[in-house]
Short mmCIF file of C-alpha atoms in Angstrom, two decimals:
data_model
loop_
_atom_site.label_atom_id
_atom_site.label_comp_id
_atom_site.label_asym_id
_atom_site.label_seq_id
_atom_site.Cartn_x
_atom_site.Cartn_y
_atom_site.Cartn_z
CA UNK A 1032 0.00 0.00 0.00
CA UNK A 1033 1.94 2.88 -1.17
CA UNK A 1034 1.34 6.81 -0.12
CA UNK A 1035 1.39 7.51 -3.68
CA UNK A 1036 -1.83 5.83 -3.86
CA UNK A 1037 -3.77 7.76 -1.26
CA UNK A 1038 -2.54 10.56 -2.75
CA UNK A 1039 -3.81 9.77 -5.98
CA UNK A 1040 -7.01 9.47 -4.26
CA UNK A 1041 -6.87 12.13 -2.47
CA UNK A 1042 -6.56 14.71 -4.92
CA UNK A 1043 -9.60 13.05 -6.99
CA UNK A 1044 -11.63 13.39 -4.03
CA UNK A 1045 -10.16 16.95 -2.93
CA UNK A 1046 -10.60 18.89 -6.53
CA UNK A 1047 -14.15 18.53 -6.47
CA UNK A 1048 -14.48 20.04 -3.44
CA UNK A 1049 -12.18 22.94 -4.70
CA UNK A 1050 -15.10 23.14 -7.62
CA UNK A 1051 -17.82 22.99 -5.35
CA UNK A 1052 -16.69 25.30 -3.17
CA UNK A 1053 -16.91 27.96 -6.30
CA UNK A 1054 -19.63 27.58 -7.59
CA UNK A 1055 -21.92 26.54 -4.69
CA UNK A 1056 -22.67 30.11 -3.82
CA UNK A 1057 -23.34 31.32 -7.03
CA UNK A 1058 -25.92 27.97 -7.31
CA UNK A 1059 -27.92 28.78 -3.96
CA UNK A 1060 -28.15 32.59 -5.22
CA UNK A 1061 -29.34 31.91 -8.56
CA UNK A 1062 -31.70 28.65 -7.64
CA UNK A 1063 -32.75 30.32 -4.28
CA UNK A 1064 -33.28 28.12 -1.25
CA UNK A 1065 -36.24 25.50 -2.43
CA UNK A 1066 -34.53 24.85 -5.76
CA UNK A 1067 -30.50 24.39 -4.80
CA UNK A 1068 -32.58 21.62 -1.88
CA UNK A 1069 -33.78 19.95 -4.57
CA UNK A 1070 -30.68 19.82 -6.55
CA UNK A 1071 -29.22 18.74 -3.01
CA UNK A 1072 -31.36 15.85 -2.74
CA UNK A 1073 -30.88 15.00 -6.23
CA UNK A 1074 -26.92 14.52 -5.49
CA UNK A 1075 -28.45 12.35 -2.80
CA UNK A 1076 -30.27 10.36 -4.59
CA UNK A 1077 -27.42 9.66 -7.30
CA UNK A 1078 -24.90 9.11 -4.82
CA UNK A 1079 -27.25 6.54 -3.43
CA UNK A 1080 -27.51 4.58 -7.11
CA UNK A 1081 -24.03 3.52 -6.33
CA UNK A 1082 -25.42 0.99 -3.99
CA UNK A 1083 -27.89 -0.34 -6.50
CA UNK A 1084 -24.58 -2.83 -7.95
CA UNK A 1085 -25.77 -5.10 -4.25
CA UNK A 1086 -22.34 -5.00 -3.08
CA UNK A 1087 -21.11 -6.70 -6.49
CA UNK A 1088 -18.72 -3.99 -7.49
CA UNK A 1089 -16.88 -4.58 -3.49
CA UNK A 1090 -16.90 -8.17 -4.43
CA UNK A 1091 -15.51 -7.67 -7.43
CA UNK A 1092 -12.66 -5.80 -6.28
CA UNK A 1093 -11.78 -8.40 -3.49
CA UNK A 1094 -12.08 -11.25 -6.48
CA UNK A 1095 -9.91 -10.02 -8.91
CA UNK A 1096 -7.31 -8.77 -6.22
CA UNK A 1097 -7.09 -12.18 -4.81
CA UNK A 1098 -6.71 -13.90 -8.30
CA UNK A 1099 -3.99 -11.78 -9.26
CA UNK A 1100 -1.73 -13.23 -6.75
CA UNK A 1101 -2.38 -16.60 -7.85
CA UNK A 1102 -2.51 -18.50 -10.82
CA UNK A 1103 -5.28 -18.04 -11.76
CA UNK A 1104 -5.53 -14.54 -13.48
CA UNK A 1105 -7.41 -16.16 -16.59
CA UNK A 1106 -10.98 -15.88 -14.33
CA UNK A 1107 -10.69 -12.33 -14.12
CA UNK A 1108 -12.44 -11.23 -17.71
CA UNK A 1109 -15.21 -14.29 -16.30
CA UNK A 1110 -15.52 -12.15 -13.18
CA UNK A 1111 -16.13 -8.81 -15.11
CA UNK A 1112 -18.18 -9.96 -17.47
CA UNK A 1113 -20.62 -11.71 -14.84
CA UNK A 1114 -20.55 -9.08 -12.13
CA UNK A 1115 -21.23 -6.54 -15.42
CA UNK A 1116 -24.22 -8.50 -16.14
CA UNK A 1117 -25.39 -8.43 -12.36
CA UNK A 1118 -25.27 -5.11 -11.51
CA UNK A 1119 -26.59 -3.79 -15.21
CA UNK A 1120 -29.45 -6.02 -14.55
CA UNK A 1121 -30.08 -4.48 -10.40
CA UNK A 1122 -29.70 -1.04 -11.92
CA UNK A 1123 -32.34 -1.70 -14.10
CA UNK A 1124 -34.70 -2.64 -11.38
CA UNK A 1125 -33.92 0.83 -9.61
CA UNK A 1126 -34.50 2.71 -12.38
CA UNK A 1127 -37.90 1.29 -12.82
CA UNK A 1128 -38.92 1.73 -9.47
CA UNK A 1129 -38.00 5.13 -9.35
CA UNK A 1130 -39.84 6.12 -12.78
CA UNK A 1131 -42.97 4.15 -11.20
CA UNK A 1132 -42.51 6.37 -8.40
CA UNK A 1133 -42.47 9.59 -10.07
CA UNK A 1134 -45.79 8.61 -11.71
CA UNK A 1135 -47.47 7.78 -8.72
CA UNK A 1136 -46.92 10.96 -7.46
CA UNK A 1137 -43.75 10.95 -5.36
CA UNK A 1138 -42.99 14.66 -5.85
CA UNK A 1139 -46.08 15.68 -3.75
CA UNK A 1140 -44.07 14.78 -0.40
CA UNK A 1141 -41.45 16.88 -0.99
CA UNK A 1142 -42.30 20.60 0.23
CA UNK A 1143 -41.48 22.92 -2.49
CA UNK A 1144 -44.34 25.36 -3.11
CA UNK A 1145 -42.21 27.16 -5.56
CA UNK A 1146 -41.41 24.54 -8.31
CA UNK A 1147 -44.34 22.97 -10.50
CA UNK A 1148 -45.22 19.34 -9.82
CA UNK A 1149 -44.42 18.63 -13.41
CA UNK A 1150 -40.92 19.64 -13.12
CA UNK A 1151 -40.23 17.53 -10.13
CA UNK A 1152 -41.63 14.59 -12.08
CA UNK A 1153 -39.74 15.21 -15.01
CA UNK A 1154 -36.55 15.52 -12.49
CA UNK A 1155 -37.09 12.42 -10.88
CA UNK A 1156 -37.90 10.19 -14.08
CA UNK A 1157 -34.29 11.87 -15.60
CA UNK A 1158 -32.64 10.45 -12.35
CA UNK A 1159 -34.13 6.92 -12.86
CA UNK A 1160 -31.74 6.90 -15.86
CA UNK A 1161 -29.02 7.67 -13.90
CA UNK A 1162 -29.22 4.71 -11.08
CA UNK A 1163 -28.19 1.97 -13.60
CA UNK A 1164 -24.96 3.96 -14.62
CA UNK A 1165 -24.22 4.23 -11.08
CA UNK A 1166 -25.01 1.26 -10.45
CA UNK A 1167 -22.36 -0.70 -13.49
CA UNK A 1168 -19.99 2.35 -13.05
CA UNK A 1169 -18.70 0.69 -9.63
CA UNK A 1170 -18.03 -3.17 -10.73
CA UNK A 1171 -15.55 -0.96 -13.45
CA UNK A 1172 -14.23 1.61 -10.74
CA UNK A 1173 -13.75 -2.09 -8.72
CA UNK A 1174 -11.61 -3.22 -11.53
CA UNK A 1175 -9.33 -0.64 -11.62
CA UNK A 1176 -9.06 -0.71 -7.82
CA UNK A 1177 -8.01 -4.34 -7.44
CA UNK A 1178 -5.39 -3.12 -10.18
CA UNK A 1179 -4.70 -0.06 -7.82
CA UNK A 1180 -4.89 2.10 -10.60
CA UNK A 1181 -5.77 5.14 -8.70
CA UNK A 1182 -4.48 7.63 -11.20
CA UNK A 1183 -7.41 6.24 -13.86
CA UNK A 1184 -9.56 6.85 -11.20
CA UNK A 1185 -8.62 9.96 -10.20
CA UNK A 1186 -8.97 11.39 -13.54
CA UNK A 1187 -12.66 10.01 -13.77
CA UNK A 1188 -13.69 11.76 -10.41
CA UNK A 1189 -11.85 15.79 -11.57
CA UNK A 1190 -13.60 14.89 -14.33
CA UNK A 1191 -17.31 13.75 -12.84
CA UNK A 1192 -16.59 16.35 -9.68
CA UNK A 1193 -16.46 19.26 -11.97
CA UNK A 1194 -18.92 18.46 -14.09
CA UNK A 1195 -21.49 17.42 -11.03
CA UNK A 1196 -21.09 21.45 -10.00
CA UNK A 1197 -20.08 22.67 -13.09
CA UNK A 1198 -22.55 21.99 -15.39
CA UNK A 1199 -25.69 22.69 -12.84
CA UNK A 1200 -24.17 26.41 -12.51
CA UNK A 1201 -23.62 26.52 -15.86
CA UNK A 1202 -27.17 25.75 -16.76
CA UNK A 1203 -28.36 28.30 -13.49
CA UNK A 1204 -27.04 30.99 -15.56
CA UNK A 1205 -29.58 30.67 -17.92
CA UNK A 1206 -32.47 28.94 -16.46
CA UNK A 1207 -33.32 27.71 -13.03
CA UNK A 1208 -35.66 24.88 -14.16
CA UNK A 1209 -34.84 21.71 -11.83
CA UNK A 1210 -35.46 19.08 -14.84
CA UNK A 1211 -32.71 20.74 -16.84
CA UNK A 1212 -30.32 21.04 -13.84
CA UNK A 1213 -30.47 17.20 -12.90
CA UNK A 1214 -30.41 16.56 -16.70
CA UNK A 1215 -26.92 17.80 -16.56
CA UNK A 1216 -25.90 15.49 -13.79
CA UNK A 1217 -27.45 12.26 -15.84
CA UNK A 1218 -24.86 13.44 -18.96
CA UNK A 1219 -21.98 13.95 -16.27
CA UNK A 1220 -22.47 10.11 -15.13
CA UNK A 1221 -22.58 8.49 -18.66
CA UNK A 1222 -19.99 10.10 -19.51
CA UNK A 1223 -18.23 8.79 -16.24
CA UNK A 1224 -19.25 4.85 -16.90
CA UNK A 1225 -18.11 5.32 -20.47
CA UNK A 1226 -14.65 6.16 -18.89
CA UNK A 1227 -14.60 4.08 -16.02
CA UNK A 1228 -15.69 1.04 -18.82
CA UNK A 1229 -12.24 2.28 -20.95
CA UNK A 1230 -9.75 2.16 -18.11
CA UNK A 1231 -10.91 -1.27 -16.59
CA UNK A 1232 -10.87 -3.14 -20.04
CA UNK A 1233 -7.08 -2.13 -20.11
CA UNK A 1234 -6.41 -3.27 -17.31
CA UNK A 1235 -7.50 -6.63 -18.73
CA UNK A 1236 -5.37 -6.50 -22.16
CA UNK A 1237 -2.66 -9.11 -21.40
CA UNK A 1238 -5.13 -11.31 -20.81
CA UNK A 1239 -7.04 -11.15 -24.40
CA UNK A 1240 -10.12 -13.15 -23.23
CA UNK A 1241 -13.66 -10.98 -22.96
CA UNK A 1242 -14.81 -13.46 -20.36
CA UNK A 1243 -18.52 -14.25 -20.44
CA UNK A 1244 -20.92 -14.80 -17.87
CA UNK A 1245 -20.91 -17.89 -15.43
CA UNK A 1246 -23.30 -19.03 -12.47
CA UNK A 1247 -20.17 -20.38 -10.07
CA UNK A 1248 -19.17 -16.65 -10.73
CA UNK A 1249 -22.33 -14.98 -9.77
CA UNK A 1250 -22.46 -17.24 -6.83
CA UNK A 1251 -18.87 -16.69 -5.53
CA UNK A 1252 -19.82 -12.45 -5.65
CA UNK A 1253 -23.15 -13.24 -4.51
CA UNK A 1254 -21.68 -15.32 -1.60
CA UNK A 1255 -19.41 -11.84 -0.51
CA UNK A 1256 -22.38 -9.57 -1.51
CA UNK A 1257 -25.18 -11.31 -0.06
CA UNK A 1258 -25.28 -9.57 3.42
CA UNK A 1259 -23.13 -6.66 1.27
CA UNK A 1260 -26.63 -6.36 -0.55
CA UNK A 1261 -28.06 -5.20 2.73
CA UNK A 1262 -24.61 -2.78 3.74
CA UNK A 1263 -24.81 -0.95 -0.12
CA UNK A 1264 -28.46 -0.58 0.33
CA UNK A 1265 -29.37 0.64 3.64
CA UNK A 1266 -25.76 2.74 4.03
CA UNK A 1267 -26.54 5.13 1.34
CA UNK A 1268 -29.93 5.15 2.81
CA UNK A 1269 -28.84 6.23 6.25
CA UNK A 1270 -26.17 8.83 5.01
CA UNK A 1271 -28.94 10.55 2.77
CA UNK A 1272 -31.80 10.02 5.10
CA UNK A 1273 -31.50 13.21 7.35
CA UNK A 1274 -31.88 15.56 4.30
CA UNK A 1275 -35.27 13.66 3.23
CA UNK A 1276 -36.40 13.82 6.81
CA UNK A 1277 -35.65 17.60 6.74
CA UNK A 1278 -37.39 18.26 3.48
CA UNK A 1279 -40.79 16.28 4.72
CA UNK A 1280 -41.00 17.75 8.56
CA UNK A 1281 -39.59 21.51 7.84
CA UNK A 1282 -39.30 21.95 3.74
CA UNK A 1283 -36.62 22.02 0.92
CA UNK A 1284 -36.05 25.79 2.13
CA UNK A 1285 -34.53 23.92 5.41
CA UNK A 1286 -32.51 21.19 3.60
CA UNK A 1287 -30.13 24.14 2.52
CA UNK A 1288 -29.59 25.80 5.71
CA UNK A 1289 -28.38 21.91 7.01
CA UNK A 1290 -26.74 20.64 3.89
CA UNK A 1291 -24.04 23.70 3.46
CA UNK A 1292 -22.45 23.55 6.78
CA UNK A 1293 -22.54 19.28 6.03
CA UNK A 1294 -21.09 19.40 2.72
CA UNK A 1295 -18.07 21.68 4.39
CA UNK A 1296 -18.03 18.87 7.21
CA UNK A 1297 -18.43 15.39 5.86
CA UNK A 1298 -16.52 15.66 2.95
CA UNK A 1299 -13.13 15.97 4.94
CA UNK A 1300 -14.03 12.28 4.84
CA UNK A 1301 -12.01 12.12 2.00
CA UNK A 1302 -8.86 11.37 3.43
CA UNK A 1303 -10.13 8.12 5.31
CA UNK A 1304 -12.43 7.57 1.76
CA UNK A 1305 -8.81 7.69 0.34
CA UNK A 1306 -7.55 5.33 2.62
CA UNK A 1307 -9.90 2.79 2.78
CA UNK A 1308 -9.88 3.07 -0.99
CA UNK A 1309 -6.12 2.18 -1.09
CA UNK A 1310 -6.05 -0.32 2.16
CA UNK A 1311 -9.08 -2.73 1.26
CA UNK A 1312 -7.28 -4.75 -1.68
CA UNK A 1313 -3.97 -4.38 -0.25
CA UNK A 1314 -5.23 -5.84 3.31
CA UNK A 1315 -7.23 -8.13 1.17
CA UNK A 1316 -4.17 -9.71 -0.39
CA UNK A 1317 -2.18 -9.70 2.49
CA UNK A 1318 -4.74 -11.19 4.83
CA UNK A 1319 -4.45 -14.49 2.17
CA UNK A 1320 -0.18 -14.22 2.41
CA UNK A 1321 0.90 -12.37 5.22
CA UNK A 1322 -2.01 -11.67 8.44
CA UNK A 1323 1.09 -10.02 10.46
CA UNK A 1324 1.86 -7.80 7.95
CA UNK A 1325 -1.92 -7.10 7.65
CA UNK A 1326 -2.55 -6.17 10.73
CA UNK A 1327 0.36 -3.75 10.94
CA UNK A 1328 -0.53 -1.85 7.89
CA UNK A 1329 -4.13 -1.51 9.40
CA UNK A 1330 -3.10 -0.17 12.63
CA UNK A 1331 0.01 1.81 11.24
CA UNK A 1332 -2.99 4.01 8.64
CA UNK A 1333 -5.75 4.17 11.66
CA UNK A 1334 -3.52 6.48 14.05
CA UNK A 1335 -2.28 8.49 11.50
CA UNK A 1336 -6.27 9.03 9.87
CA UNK A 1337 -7.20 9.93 13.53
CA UNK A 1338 -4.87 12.36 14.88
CA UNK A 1339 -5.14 14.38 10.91
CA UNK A 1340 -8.69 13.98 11.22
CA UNK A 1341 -9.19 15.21 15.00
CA UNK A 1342 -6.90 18.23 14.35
CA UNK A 1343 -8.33 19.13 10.92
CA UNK A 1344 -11.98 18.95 12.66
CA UNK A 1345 -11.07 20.99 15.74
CA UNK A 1346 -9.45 23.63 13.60
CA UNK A 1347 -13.04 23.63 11.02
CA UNK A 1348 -15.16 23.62 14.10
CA UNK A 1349 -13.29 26.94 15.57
CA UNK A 1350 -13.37 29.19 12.12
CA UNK A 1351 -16.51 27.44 10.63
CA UNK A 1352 -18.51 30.82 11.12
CA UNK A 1353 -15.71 32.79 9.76
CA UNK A 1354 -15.44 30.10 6.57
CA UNK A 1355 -19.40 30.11 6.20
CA UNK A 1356 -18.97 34.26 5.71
CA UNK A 1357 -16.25 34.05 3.17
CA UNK A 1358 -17.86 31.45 1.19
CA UNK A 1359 -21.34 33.11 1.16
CA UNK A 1360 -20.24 36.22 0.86
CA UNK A 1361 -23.15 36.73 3.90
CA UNK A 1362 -23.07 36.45 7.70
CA UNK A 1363 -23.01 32.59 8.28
CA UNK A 1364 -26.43 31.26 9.61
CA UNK A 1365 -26.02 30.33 13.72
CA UNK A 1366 -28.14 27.26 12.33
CA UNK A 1367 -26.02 26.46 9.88
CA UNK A 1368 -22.60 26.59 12.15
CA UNK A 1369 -24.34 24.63 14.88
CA UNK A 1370 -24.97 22.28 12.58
CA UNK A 1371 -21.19 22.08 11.32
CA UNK A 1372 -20.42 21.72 14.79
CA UNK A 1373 -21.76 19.19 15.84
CA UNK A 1374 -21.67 17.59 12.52
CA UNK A 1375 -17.60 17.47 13.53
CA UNK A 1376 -17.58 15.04 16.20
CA UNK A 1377 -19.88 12.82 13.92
CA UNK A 1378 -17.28 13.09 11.04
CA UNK A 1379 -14.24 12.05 13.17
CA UNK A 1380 -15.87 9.08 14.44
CA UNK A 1381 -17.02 8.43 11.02
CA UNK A 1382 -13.50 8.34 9.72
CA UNK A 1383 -12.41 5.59 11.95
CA UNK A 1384 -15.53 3.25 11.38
CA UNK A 1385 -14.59 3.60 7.24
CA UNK A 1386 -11.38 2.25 8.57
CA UNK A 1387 -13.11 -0.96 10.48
CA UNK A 1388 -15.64 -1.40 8.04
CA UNK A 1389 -12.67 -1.69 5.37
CA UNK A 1390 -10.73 -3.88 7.63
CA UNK A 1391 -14.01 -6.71 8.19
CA UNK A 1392 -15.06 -6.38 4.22
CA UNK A 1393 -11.48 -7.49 3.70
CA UNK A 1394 -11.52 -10.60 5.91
CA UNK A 1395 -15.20 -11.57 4.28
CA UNK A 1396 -17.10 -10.48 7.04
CA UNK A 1397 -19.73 -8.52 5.17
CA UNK A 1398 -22.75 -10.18 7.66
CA UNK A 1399 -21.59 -8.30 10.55
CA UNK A 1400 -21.99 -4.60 9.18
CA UNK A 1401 -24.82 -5.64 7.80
CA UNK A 1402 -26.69 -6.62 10.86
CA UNK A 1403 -25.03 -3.23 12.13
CA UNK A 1404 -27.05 -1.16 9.81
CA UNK A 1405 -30.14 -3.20 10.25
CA UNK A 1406 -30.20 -2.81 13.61
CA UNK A 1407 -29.33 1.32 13.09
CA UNK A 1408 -31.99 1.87 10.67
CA UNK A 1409 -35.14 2.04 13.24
CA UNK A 1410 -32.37 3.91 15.66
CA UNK A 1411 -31.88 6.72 13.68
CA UNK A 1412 -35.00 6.65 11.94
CA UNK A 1413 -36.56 7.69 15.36
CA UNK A 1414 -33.69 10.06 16.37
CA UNK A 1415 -34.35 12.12 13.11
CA UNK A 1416 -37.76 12.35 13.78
CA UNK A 1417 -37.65 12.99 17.19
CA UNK A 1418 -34.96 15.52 17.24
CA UNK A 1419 -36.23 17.23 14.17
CA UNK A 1420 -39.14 17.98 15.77
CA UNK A 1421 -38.19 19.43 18.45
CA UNK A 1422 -34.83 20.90 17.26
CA UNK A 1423 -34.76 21.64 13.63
CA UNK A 1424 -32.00 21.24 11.80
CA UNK A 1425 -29.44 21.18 14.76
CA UNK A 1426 -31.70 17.71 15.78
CA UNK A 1427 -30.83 16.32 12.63
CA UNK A 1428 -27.09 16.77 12.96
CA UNK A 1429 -27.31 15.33 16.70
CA UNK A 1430 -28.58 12.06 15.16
CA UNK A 1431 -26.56 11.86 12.44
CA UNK A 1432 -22.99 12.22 14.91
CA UNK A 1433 -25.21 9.83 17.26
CA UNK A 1434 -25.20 7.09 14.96
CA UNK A 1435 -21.41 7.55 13.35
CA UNK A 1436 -20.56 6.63 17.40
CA UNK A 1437 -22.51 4.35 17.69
CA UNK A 1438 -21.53 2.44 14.36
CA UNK A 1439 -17.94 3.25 14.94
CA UNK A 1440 -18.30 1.66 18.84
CA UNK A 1441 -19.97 -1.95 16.90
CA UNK A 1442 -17.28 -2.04 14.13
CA UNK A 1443 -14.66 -1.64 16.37
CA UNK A 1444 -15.90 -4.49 18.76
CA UNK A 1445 -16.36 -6.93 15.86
CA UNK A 1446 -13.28 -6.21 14.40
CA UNK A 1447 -11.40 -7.18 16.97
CA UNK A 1448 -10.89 -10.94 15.47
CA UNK A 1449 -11.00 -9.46 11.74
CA UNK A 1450 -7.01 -9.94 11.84
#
């Protein structure tokens, strides 16, 4: 696991956030408060289309890394072709749920008094096209991961990260129609699979088979994605919840004032995302030739992703008012920095259980974090709805950081024997 590769990661990660960071404000002034929540969910929504691949993309990764220290590297265009297959097919199913959805009327429980129903149909049926590109984009991402070749990956996400801001505040300088705007981020992701497709089929050149689908295949990712299934489902779910629950109990208006400060927060996650990135087919190998050596790597990456993490979140908690100002170019919102605040001690505790979650999915022990989210869904469910309620948007960041301790606390327990 070299430091070249989390870097590689980490600047794919980090650039976006340089872009988003630009053109953010210029999006919430031109869409006003109602519209940029919408677009806010939509990122949700698309982000959460990743976990329509059931975990197959993860098991591909963990396959293909483990047959390339063997001898048997000529199963590797089987295992593309099948886990292709797979997740193209679960995509599918997404996207036709969601379009059913739209049509039965799912817009009406979003608050947005501002935007016509017909828009937020047409918004939601354009995202249903985007959930099966999500969905095949990650067995190819997986690919080039178990070939750690971060810098194809890295150029994907600049790419997809500037485009995912860019081309919405492009489009807001001519129209503020929500349709059009989420149209933009449906190109963005074709665009990205259509990349992420090129780099992974390299990466299988020297081996000159296609590969074609096989059921021992499907059964060997199914057999690491099975309990996966219910981790890339009801994850996603969890992450995104707290701005749906925020749109249906206070408005879209209100989904703003909670998702600035938490974009500013969460996404210094992207140092342990770049870790965890790097570490889970590197442990993954070394767990099959060398557990010692495992172990060390693990432990040697977790201290060094909590003490940068604890001092870059004390430092954002302390000038988050003065960083809301600058970037707003208005006095920060007492909401919104509460929010960041507390959002803080979430993130930190986050960025260790990304470490243990990494560490188990590498040993095979995908059941345990799945029962772990089962058992957090009714948990936080309640805590959103309960401390929404009666707190606003500051409730919603207290359950969110309630349940990143809690998870963090279970992973850490169960990991315990994971090496």
């Amino acid at each position: 696991m070299r430091t070249s590769h989390v870097s590689w990661n980490l600047f794919g990660l980090g650039l976006p956030l340089l872009i988003a960071a630009v053109t953010v404000p210029h999006l919430l002034s031109a869409l006003g408060g109602q519209r940029f929540g919408l677009l806010a969910l939509a990122w949700g929504l698309i982000g959460y289309g990743g976990a329509l691949d059931l975990g197959i993309g993860r098991a591909t990764t963990q396959r293909i890394a483990a047959l390339r220290d063997g001898h048997k590297e000529r199963e590797i265009p089987d295992v593309l072709a099948t886990a292709t297959r797979l997740t193209l097919a679960t995509g599918g199913v997404g996207m036709l749920l969601i379009a059913l959805a739209a049509f039965a009327g799912a817009g009406r429980f979003v608050h947005a008094g501002e935007v016509p129903q017909t828009e937020i149909r047409s918004a939601i049926l354009l995202l249903a096209l985007a959930l099966p590109m999500q969905a095949v984009s990650a067995t190819y991402r997986g690919v080039n991961e178990a070939f750690l070749r971060f810098e194809r990956i890295t150029i994907v996400r600049v790419l997809l990260g500037a485009a995912n801001f860019g081309l919405p505040y492009l489009i807001a300088l001519r129209t503020n129609r929500v349709d059009l705007l989420i149209a933009s981020l449906v190109v963005s992701r074709g665009l990205a699979l259509v990349f992420y497709r090129l780099f992974a089929l390299r990466c299988l050149t020297s081996l000159g088979s296609r590969g074609k689908y096989t059921g021992p295949v499907a059964r060997q990712l199914f057999h690491f994605g099975g309990w996966f299934t219910v981790s890339s489902v009801v994850s996603p779910l969890l992450v995104q919840a707290d701005r749906f629950f925020i749109a249906a109990i206070l408005g879209a208006a209100a989904v703003t004032t909670y998702v600035i400060p938490y974009e500013v927060t969460v996404q210094t996650l992207i140092l342990s995302s770049a870790v965890t990135t790097v570490a889970f087919p590197a442990i993954s190998r070394l767990l099959h030739t060398d557990p010692e050596q495992a172990k060390r790597l693990f432990n040697r990456w977790l201290k060094r992703v909590l003490v940068v993490m604890v001092v870059g979140l004390t430092v954002l908690a302390m000038i988050l008012p003065i960083l809301l100002t600058v970037w707003l170019h208005k006095p920060a919102d007492p909401a919104s920095v509460a929010v960041g605040r507390i959002l803080c001690i979430g993130v930190i505790a986050n960025s260790m259980g990304a470490m243990y979650f990494a560490l188990l999915h590498a040993r095979g022990k995908t059941r345990v974090t799945a029962i772990v989210h089962l058992i957090e869904v009714p948990l936080y469910a309640g805590a959103l709805v309960v401390l929404v309620k009666y707190f606003g948007v500051e409730g919603a960041a207290m359950a969110w950081a309630l349940r990143m301790l809690f998870d963090t606390a279970c992973l850490k327990v169960l990991s315990k024997e994971a090496v």
